[in-house]
Amino acid sequence: MASKKLAILLSIVGAIDLANAALTKRVACPDGVNTATNAACCPLFAVRDDIQQELFDGGECGEDVHESLRLVFHDSIAISNVAGNLGGADGSIVEFNTIEPFYHANLGTDEIVEKQKPLAAAHNMTPGDFLQFAAAVGVSNCPGAPQIPFFLGRPPPLAAAPDGLVPEPFDNVTDILARFADAGPVGFTAVEVVWALASHTIAAADLVDPTIPGTPFDSTPSLFDTQFFVETQLIGTLFPGTAGNQGEDESPLAGEMRLQSDHDLARDNRTACEWQSFVNNQPKLMARFSQVMLKLSLLGQNQSTLTDCSEVIPTPVALNVQATFPAGLGLADVEQACSSTPFPSLSTAPGPATSVPPVPPS
């Protein structure tokens, strides 16, 4: 009897495996090299390769990756419940390139827009699809990053987004949280705002202080790691710098910039514990950032009409590093803000304190 039950069980398992295989049958792409679960995704392999070569210098995690990721955020967040949920992740910042890049919050995006616009046209992609795809491909060049989901099929944008919908680094926490909460049908919670700002682990600023372009927000701007969440929590009094510029806070590391908004969100009781929770938690960093990027990419879109082409996005190199306090600093230099959980115990990087170099221009 037992052997009969086992045989029945194995036949059921086999039937399930066959059914799953049928559901995930891959199609051969016309290039004769790649396969995909949906033929609509096949053209993206060539687009991916072109983007890597023409936009990202053969696959680097450099300035154009940072700017492409910034562009996605500035395009996607420009949607409002109050204004009727028009716009969002539609590529209007690329399509209306003489308007949106010159809103105050978007200054500095014009260069990456002008690089992406002809590439999108060359591959016959809508600007909304192209900028989302380019950002996902670019992030894949950064060790430690998650594979960002990508859905294909956004229609062309109908109009430029209204001005005033992109949060700025000098906005207070209440205003920033309110703006995120108003973005899209369900908005974003306070913890999701923190997830989105994980992008600053591979970010740098050019125009917050134009005298120091390419200034990174943490000491490892080419690694998608948790170091950003350590360094934003440090007391910023060790090195005199250019603090006092609008939107800029003083970082304890020479050559590094800390946005005033990041400083405040790391210390506000609505966000501080979530901020601290990312320190040395690489799996959470990857999972939450992937989750919030998908949500951003679907603002103003109907997911049921889009095709999941996430498989075309390369898998980033895994990262196995521990966050540390910068050289010469330790727990005494942390401005503790989460009242319920102590700051994690970290080692201190060896050597004397050094200056963080700027991100080279592309």
XYZ file of N, CA and C in Angstrom, residues 156-335:
540
model
N 3.555 56.308 -25.042
C 4.238 57.603 -25.001
C 3.545 58.562 -24.034
N 4.284 59.447 -23.401
C 3.670 60.415 -22.480
C 2.822 61.423 -23.243
N 1.791 61.918 -22.583
C 0.871 62.854 -23.221
C 1.235 64.311 -22.979
N 1.881 64.579 -21.842
C 2.192 65.972 -21.499
C 3.336 66.005 -20.502
N 3.952 67.168 -20.392
C 4.989 67.351 -19.375
C 4.363 67.297 -17.990
N 5.091 66.745 -17.035
C 4.611 66.716 -15.653
C 4.607 68.129 -15.086
N 3.713 68.416 -14.153
C 3.722 69.735 -13.511
C 4.994 69.934 -12.696
N 5.403 71.165 -12.541
C 6.538 71.500 -11.698
C 6.132 71.350 -10.235
N 7.123 71.131 -9.376
C 6.882 71.124 -7.941
C 6.555 69.778 -7.332
N 6.645 68.681 -8.104
C 6.287 67.358 -7.581
C 7.487 66.519 -7.160
N 8.702 66.996 -7.435
C 9.906 66.245 -7.058
C 10.465 66.830 -5.770
N 10.575 66.028 -4.694
C 11.146 66.541 -3.436
C 12.568 67.044 -3.645
N 12.949 68.044 -2.859
C 14.293 68.613 -2.967
C 15.038 68.427 -1.646
N 16.382 68.472 -1.694
C 17.174 68.140 -0.499
C 17.037 69.121 0.657
N 16.486 70.306 0.410
C 16.289 71.257 1.500
C 14.864 71.207 2.046
N 13.999 70.340 1.499
C 12.642 70.186 2.039
C 12.706 69.525 3.408
N 11.769 69.881 4.293
C 11.750 69.240 5.605
C 11.110 67.854 5.508
N 11.289 67.054 6.551
C 10.842 65.665 6.522
C 9.336 65.569 6.331
N 8.576 66.402 6.998
C 7.121 66.350 6.872
C 6.687 66.586 5.435
N 7.290 67.558 4.783
C 6.939 67.841 3.393
C 7.358 66.704 2.465
N 8.520 66.112 2.704
C 8.985 65.001 1.879
C 8.048 63.797 2.019
N 7.684 63.466 3.238
C 6.789 62.329 3.456
C 5.419 62.588 2.849
N 4.948 63.819 2.944
C 3.653 64.163 2.368
C 3.672 64.042 0.847
N 4.765 64.473 0.228
C 4.874 64.387 -1.227
C 4.876 62.938 -1.684
N 5.620 62.076 -0.991
C 5.623 60.662 -1.334
C 4.245 60.037 -1.111
N 3.591 60.410 -0.042
C 2.270 59.845 0.255
C 1.252 60.216 -0.816
N 1.474 61.336 -1.492
C 0.552 61.826 -2.515
C 0.884 61.274 -3.901
N 1.942 60.501 -4.024
C 2.388 60.024 -5.336
C 1.694 58.718 -5.695
N 0.825 58.758 -6.671
C 0.152 57.561 -7.136
C -1.083 57.226 -6.320
N -1.836 56.238 -6.770
C -3.113 55.909 -6.123
C -3.002 55.558 -4.639
N -1.926 54.852 -4.253
C -1.791 54.453 -2.854
C -0.661 55.182 -2.150
N 0.190 55.877 -2.895
C 1.288 56.617 -2.288
C 2.341 55.713 -1.692
N 3.262 56.349 -0.959
C 4.372 55.638 -0.329
C 4.369 55.926 1.162
N 4.639 54.902 1.952
C 4.732 55.066 3.395
C 6.088 55.660 3.766
N 6.225 56.027 5.029
C 7.489 56.605 5.494
C 8.641 55.611 5.327
N 8.405 54.330 5.604
C 9.494 53.361 5.471
C 9.851 53.148 4.008
N 8.880 53.259 3.113
C 9.182 53.115 1.692
C 10.024 54.283 1.174
N 9.867 55.445 1.782
C 10.728 56.576 1.430
C 12.181 56.221 1.730
N 12.407 55.603 2.877
C 13.768 55.177 3.237
C 14.273 54.150 2.230
N 13.421 53.221 1.828
C 13.837 52.214 0.843
C 14.283 52.887 -0.454
N 13.526 53.877 -0.886
C 13.858 54.569 -2.137
C 15.201 55.286 -2.042
N 15.495 55.830 -0.860
C 16.738 56.580 -0.691
C 17.957 55.674 -0.573
N 17.749 54.374 -0.585
C 18.885 53.458 -0.705
C 19.648 53.716 -1.997
N 18.996 54.362 -2.961
C 19.676 54.721 -4.209
C 20.891 55.605 -3.961
N 20.909 56.310 -2.833
C 22.021 57.217 -2.549
C 23.315 56.481 -2.210
N 23.237 55.167 -2.064
C 24.463 54.413 -1.837
C 25.342 54.399 -3.091
N 24.763 54.690 -4.262
C 25.554 54.783 -5.497
C 25.304 56.137 -6.157
N 25.235 57.185 -5.355
C 24.885 58.504 -5.887
C 25.978 59.523 -5.602
N 25.928 60.597 -6.380
C 26.826 61.732 -6.188
C 26.095 62.985 -6.636
N 26.555 64.142 -6.176
C 25.897 65.412 -6.496
C 26.805 66.279 -7.344
N 26.201 66.942 -8.334
C 26.946 67.886 -9.167
C 26.543 69.329 -8.892
N 25.241 69.560 -8.641
C 24.753 70.928 -8.579
C 24.276 71.370 -7.200
N 24.216 70.446 -6.226
C 23.870 70.896 -4.875
C 24.891 71.933 -4.423
N 26.138 71.639 -4.692
C 27.218 72.619 -4.530
C 28.050 72.565 -5.808
N 27.821 73.489 -6.744
C 28.509 73.430 -8.049
C 30.030 73.557 -7.964
N 30.539 73.977 -6.813
C 31.994 74.118 -6.686
C 32.687 72.776 -6.473
N 31.920 71.744 -6.154
C 32.510 70.422 -5.911
C 31.695 69.348 -6.644
N 31.699 69.344 -7.970
C 30.906 68.370 -8.729
C 31.397 66.945 -8.505
N 30.456 66.004 -8.640
C 30.808 64.599 -8.488
C 31.050 64.172 -7.063
N 30.513 64.923 -6.101
C 30.746 64.598 -4.695
C 29.825 63.465 -4.257
N 30.387 62.326 -3.825
C 29.554 61.170 -3.464
C 28.870 61.342 -2.114
N 27.808 60.557 -1.913
C 27.049 60.592 -0.669
C 27.549 59.568 0.351
N 28.430 58.685 -0.073
C 29.114 57.810 0.887
C 30.492 57.477 0.323
N 31.262 56.742 1.060
C 32.654 56.495 0.682
C 32.819 55.376 -0.336
N 31.707 54.708 -0.714
C 31.774 53.602 -1.681
C 30.715 53.799 -2.766
N 30.807 54.858 -3.572
C 29.733 55.186 -4.509
C 29.577 54.218 -5.679
N 30.513 53.296 -5.874
C 30.374 52.302 -6.935
C 29.955 50.942 -6.405
N 29.647 50.874 -5.123
C 29.165 49.638 -4.507
C 27.770 49.872 -3.938
N 26.872 48.956 -4.222
C 25.523 49.042 -3.662
C 25.559 48.337 -2.299
N 26.041 49.080 -1.301
C 26.243 48.489 0.019
C 25.553 49.345 1.078
N 25.711 48.973 2.327
C 25.001 49.661 3.406
C 25.824 50.764 4.049
N 26.991 51.065 3.497
C 27.873 52.067 4.080
C 27.193 53.432 4.170
N 26.349 53.738 3.209
C 25.615 55.011 3.206
C 24.808 55.192 4.491
N 24.201 54.119 4.986
C 23.354 54.216 6.172
C 24.170 54.349 7.450
N 25.429 53.976 7.397
C 26.337 54.222 8.523
C 26.767 55.684 8.534
N 27.247 56.146 7.397
C 27.900 57.450 7.340
C 26.923 58.614 7.490
N 25.664 58.419 7.118
C 24.670 59.477 7.338
C 24.315 59.624 8.811
N 24.633 58.598 9.608
C 24.282 58.639 11.018
C 25.406 59.205 11.885
N 26.545 59.503 11.297
C 27.675 60.021 12.055
C 27.524 61.513 12.323
N 28.080 61.936 13.427
C 28.064 63.357 13.779
C 28.974 64.107 12.818
N 28.435 65.112 12.169
C 29.191 65.789 11.111
C 29.943 67.007 11.582
N 30.935 66.803 12.438
C 31.668 67.961 12.946
C 33.186 67.820 12.837
N 33.663 66.749 12.208
C 35.093 66.480 12.263
C 35.893 67.253 11.228
N 35.295 67.476 10.060
C 36.016 68.158 8.998
C 35.265 69.412 8.573
N 35.904 70.565 8.604
C 35.249 71.738 8.041
C 35.130 71.574 6.543
N 34.026 72.044 5.972
C 33.839 71.898 4.533
C 32.988 73.005 3.997
N 32.089 72.658 3.131
C 31.254 73.661 2.486
C 29.823 73.604 2.996
N 29.614 73.075 4.192
C 28.268 73.022 4.747
C 27.693 74.420 4.812
N 26.379 74.483 4.669
C 25.721 75.778 4.645
C 25.170 76.088 3.271
N 25.647 75.343 2.250
C 25.019 75.462 0.951
C 23.613 74.882 1.046
N 22.712 75.418 0.232
C 21.317 75.001 0.312
C 21.187 73.521 -0.003
N 20.604 72.771 0.924
C 20.397 71.351 0.726
C 21.545 70.487 1.178
N 22.632 71.075 1.648
C 23.825 70.308 1.989
C 24.083 70.359 3.491
N 24.427 69.212 4.052
C 24.788 69.109 5.453
C 26.264 68.746 5.531
N 26.886 68.991 6.652
C 28.307 68.679 6.791
C 28.524 67.210 7.095
N 29.308 66.534 6.264
C 29.656 65.135 6.471
C 30.926 65.053 7.301
N 31.076 63.983 8.083
C 32.320 63.814 8.838
C 33.491 63.379 7.971
N 33.255 63.041 6.713
C 34.319 62.585 5.837
C 34.639 63.649 4.789
N 35.892 64.029 4.707
C 36.317 65.003 3.701
C 36.050 64.433 2.309
N 35.526 65.264 1.429
C 35.230 64.833 0.074
C 33.873 64.194 -0.093
N 33.122 64.072 0.986
C 31.802 63.454 0.943
C 30.728 64.493 1.258
N 29.582 64.366 0.606
C 28.465 65.270 0.859
C 27.325 64.516 1.532
N 26.695 65.179 2.467
C 25.485 64.617 3.059
C 24.350 65.599 2.824
N 23.337 65.162 2.113
C 22.188 66.022 1.865
C 21.460 66.310 3.176
N 20.957 67.514 3.298
C 20.224 67.878 4.504
C 19.029 66.953 4.713
N 18.361 66.590 3.627
C 17.197 65.705 3.746
C 17.602 64.326 4.250
N 18.751 63.797 3.793
C 19.217 62.501 4.293
C 19.561 62.584 5.774
N 20.249 63.653 6.156
C 20.567 63.869 7.569
C 19.296 63.857 8.413
N 18.288 64.568 7.967
C 17.065 64.701 8.761
C 16.259 63.405 8.806
N 16.157 62.720 7.666
C 15.410 61.465 7.638
C 16.084 60.395 8.485
N 17.410 60.436 8.568
C 18.135 59.472 9.390
C 17.905 59.699 10.880
N 17.354 60.863 11.238
C 17.189 61.224 12.649
C 15.741 61.467 13.059
N 14.822 61.450 12.129
C 13.417 61.706 12.439
C 12.770 60.451 13.026
N 11.910 60.629 14.037
C 11.354 59.443 14.704
C 10.422 58.622 13.812
N 10.002 59.164 12.676
C 9.161 58.418 11.744
C 9.973 57.515 10.808
N 11.260 57.759 10.714
C 12.082 57.046 9.733
C 13.416 56.536 10.286
N 13.815 56.994 11.459
C 15.163 56.697 11.961
C 15.408 55.203 12.164
N 14.439 54.490 12.716
C 14.662 53.064 12.984
C 14.752 52.262 11.692
N 13.938 52.615 10.713
C 14.039 51.930 9.420
C 15.373 52.244 8.762
N 15.802 53.483 8.881
C 17.102 53.888 8.323
C 18.214 53.043 8.948
N 18.239 52.981 10.251
C 19.279 52.239 10.960
C 19.220 50.745 10.650
N 18.029 50.224 10.355
C 17.870 48.781 10.150
C 18.628 48.260 8.939
N 19.028 49.152 8.032
C 19.764 48.714 6.851
C 21.251 48.533 7.114
N 21.760 49.062 8.204
C 23.186 48.960 8.487
C 23.592 47.488 8.585
N 24.504 47.082 7.715
C 25.012 45.708 7.678
C 23.929 44.670 7.383
N 22.870 45.075 6.716
C 21.819 44.132 6.337
C 21.660 44.165 4.821
N 22.635 43.601 4.119
C 22.649 43.621 2.658
C 21.427 42.934 2.051
N 20.985 41.777 2.562
C 19.799 41.148 1.967
C 18.560 42.038 2.042
N 18.376 42.727 3.163
C 17.230 43.618 3.265
C 17.367 44.788 2.311
N 18.574 45.347 2.227
C 18.813 46.466 1.320
C 18.422 46.088 -0.104
N 18.843 44.924 -0.560
C 18.549 44.485 -1.918
C 17.057 44.255 -2.119
N 16.436 43.561 -1.183
C 15.021 43.213 -1.335
C 14.127 44.440 -1.329
N 14.368 45.337 -0.391
C 13.495 46.512 -0.265
C 13.702 47.484 -1.422
N 14.936 47.625 -1.897
C 15.161 48.544 -3.004
C 14.519 48.004 -4.278
N 14.639 46.723 -4.530
C 14.000 46.126 -5.691
C 12.485 46.329 -5.624
N 11.935 46.159 -4.437
C 10.489 46.294 -4.237
C 10.006 47.723 -4.511
N 10.722 48.695 -3.983
C 10.279 50.077 -4.149
C 10.543 50.572 -5.563
N 11.586 50.079 -6.217
C 11.840 50.464 -7.600
C 10.747 49.947 -8.524
N 10.259 48.757 -8.267
C 9.137 48.240 -9.054
C 7.908 49.124 -8.868
N 7.639 49.513 -7.638
C 6.480 50.363 -7.369
C 6.615 51.710 -8.073
N 7.806 52.307 -8.011
C 8.043 53.573 -8.704
C 7.844 53.421 -10.208
N 8.332 52.318 -10.764
C 8.299 52.130 -12.217
C 6.897 51.921 -12.758
N 5.948 51.626 -11.874
C 4.570 51.373 -12.305
C 3.626 52.532 -11.987
N 4.155 53.620 -11.438
C 3.302 54.764 -11.139
C 2.683 55.313 -12.424
N 1.381 55.420 -12.439
C 0.668 55.913 -13.612
C 0.482 54.876 -14.698
N 0.896 53.633 -14.446
C 0.797 52.565 -15.437
C -0.143 51.467 -14.950
N -0.663 50.704 -15.896
C -1.497 49.543 -15.597
C -0.641 48.302 -15.797
N -0.225 47.681 -14.722
C 0.726 46.563 -14.816
C 0.172 45.417 -15.662
N -1.135 45.234 -15.665
C -1.721 44.119 -16.405
C -1.550 44.266 -17.913
N -1.257 45.466 -18.382
C -1.062 45.685 -19.822
C 0.413 45.633 -20.209
N 1.285 45.435 -19.246
C 2.726 45.425 -19.494
C 3.262 43.997 -19.504
N 4.429 43.817 -20.109
C 5.065 42.507 -20.209
C 6.291 42.458 -19.309
N 6.358 41.430 -18.487
C 7.495 41.277 -17.586
C 8.715 40.789 -18.368
N 9.692 41.685 -18.510
C 10.946 41.339 -19.199
C 12.134 41.429 -18.249
N 11.891 41.194 -16.980
C 12.946 41.323 -15.973
C 14.119 40.398 -16.245
N 13.873 39.283 -16.922
C 14.947 38.317 -17.171
C 16.057 38.891 -18.051
N 15.778 39.965 -18.793
C 16.793 40.559 -19.659
C 17.808 41.371 -18.846
N 17.417 41.790 -17.657
C 18.317 42.578 -16.810
C 19.417 41.673 -16.258
N 20.675 42.039 -16.416
C 21.764 41.196 -15.899
C 21.684 41.038 -14.376
N 22.221 39.943 -13.902
C 22.304 39.718 -12.462
C 23.576 40.389 -11.934
N 23.453 41.322 -11.010
C 24.644 42.015 -10.504
C 25.590 41.071 -9.767
N 26.839 41.469 -9.690
C 27.835 40.719 -8.926
C 27.467 40.785 -7.440
N 27.487 39.642 -6.774
C 27.176 39.612 -5.344
C 28.271 40.313 -4.551
N 27.866 40.854 -3.416
C 28.809 41.594 -2.577
C 28.799 40.986 -1.181
N 29.975 40.644 -0.701
C 30.084 40.060 0.638
C 31.068 40.894 1.450
N 30.619 42.063 1.878
C 31.453 42.945 2.687
C 30.672 43.379 3.915
N 31.396 43.729 4.935
C 30.790 44.224 6.157
C 30.918 45.744 6.214
N 29.860 46.407 6.625
C 29.944 47.845 6.838
C 30.906 48.126 7.992
N 31.576 49.254 7.925
C 32.519 49.635 8.982
C 32.348 51.110 9.316
N 32.824 51.471 10.465
C 33.007 52.887 10.740
C 34.230 53.354 9.945
N 34.179 54.559 9.393
C 35.357 55.061 8.686
C 36.562 55.127 9.616
N 37.743 55.120 9.035
C 38.982 55.141 9.814
C 38.964 56.279 10.831
N 39.332 55.944 12.053
C 39.404 56.938 13.118
C 38.091 57.203 13.826
N 36.992 56.579 13.373
C 35.681 56.826 13.968
C 35.120 55.543 14.565
N 34.153 55.711 15.454
C 33.557 54.559 16.097
C 32.165 54.868 16.615
N 31.691 54.025 17.497
C 30.327 54.153 17.999
C 30.081 55.491 18.689
N 31.105 56.048 19.309
C 30.959 57.343 19.986
C 30.656 58.471 19.005
N 30.919 58.237 17.716
C 30.677 59.259 16.697
C 29.304 59.130 16.049
N 28.499 58.170 16.509
C 27.152 57.970 15.973
C 26.172 58.872 16.708
N 25.328 59.540 15.953
C 24.244 60.318 16.545
C 23.009 59.415 16.598
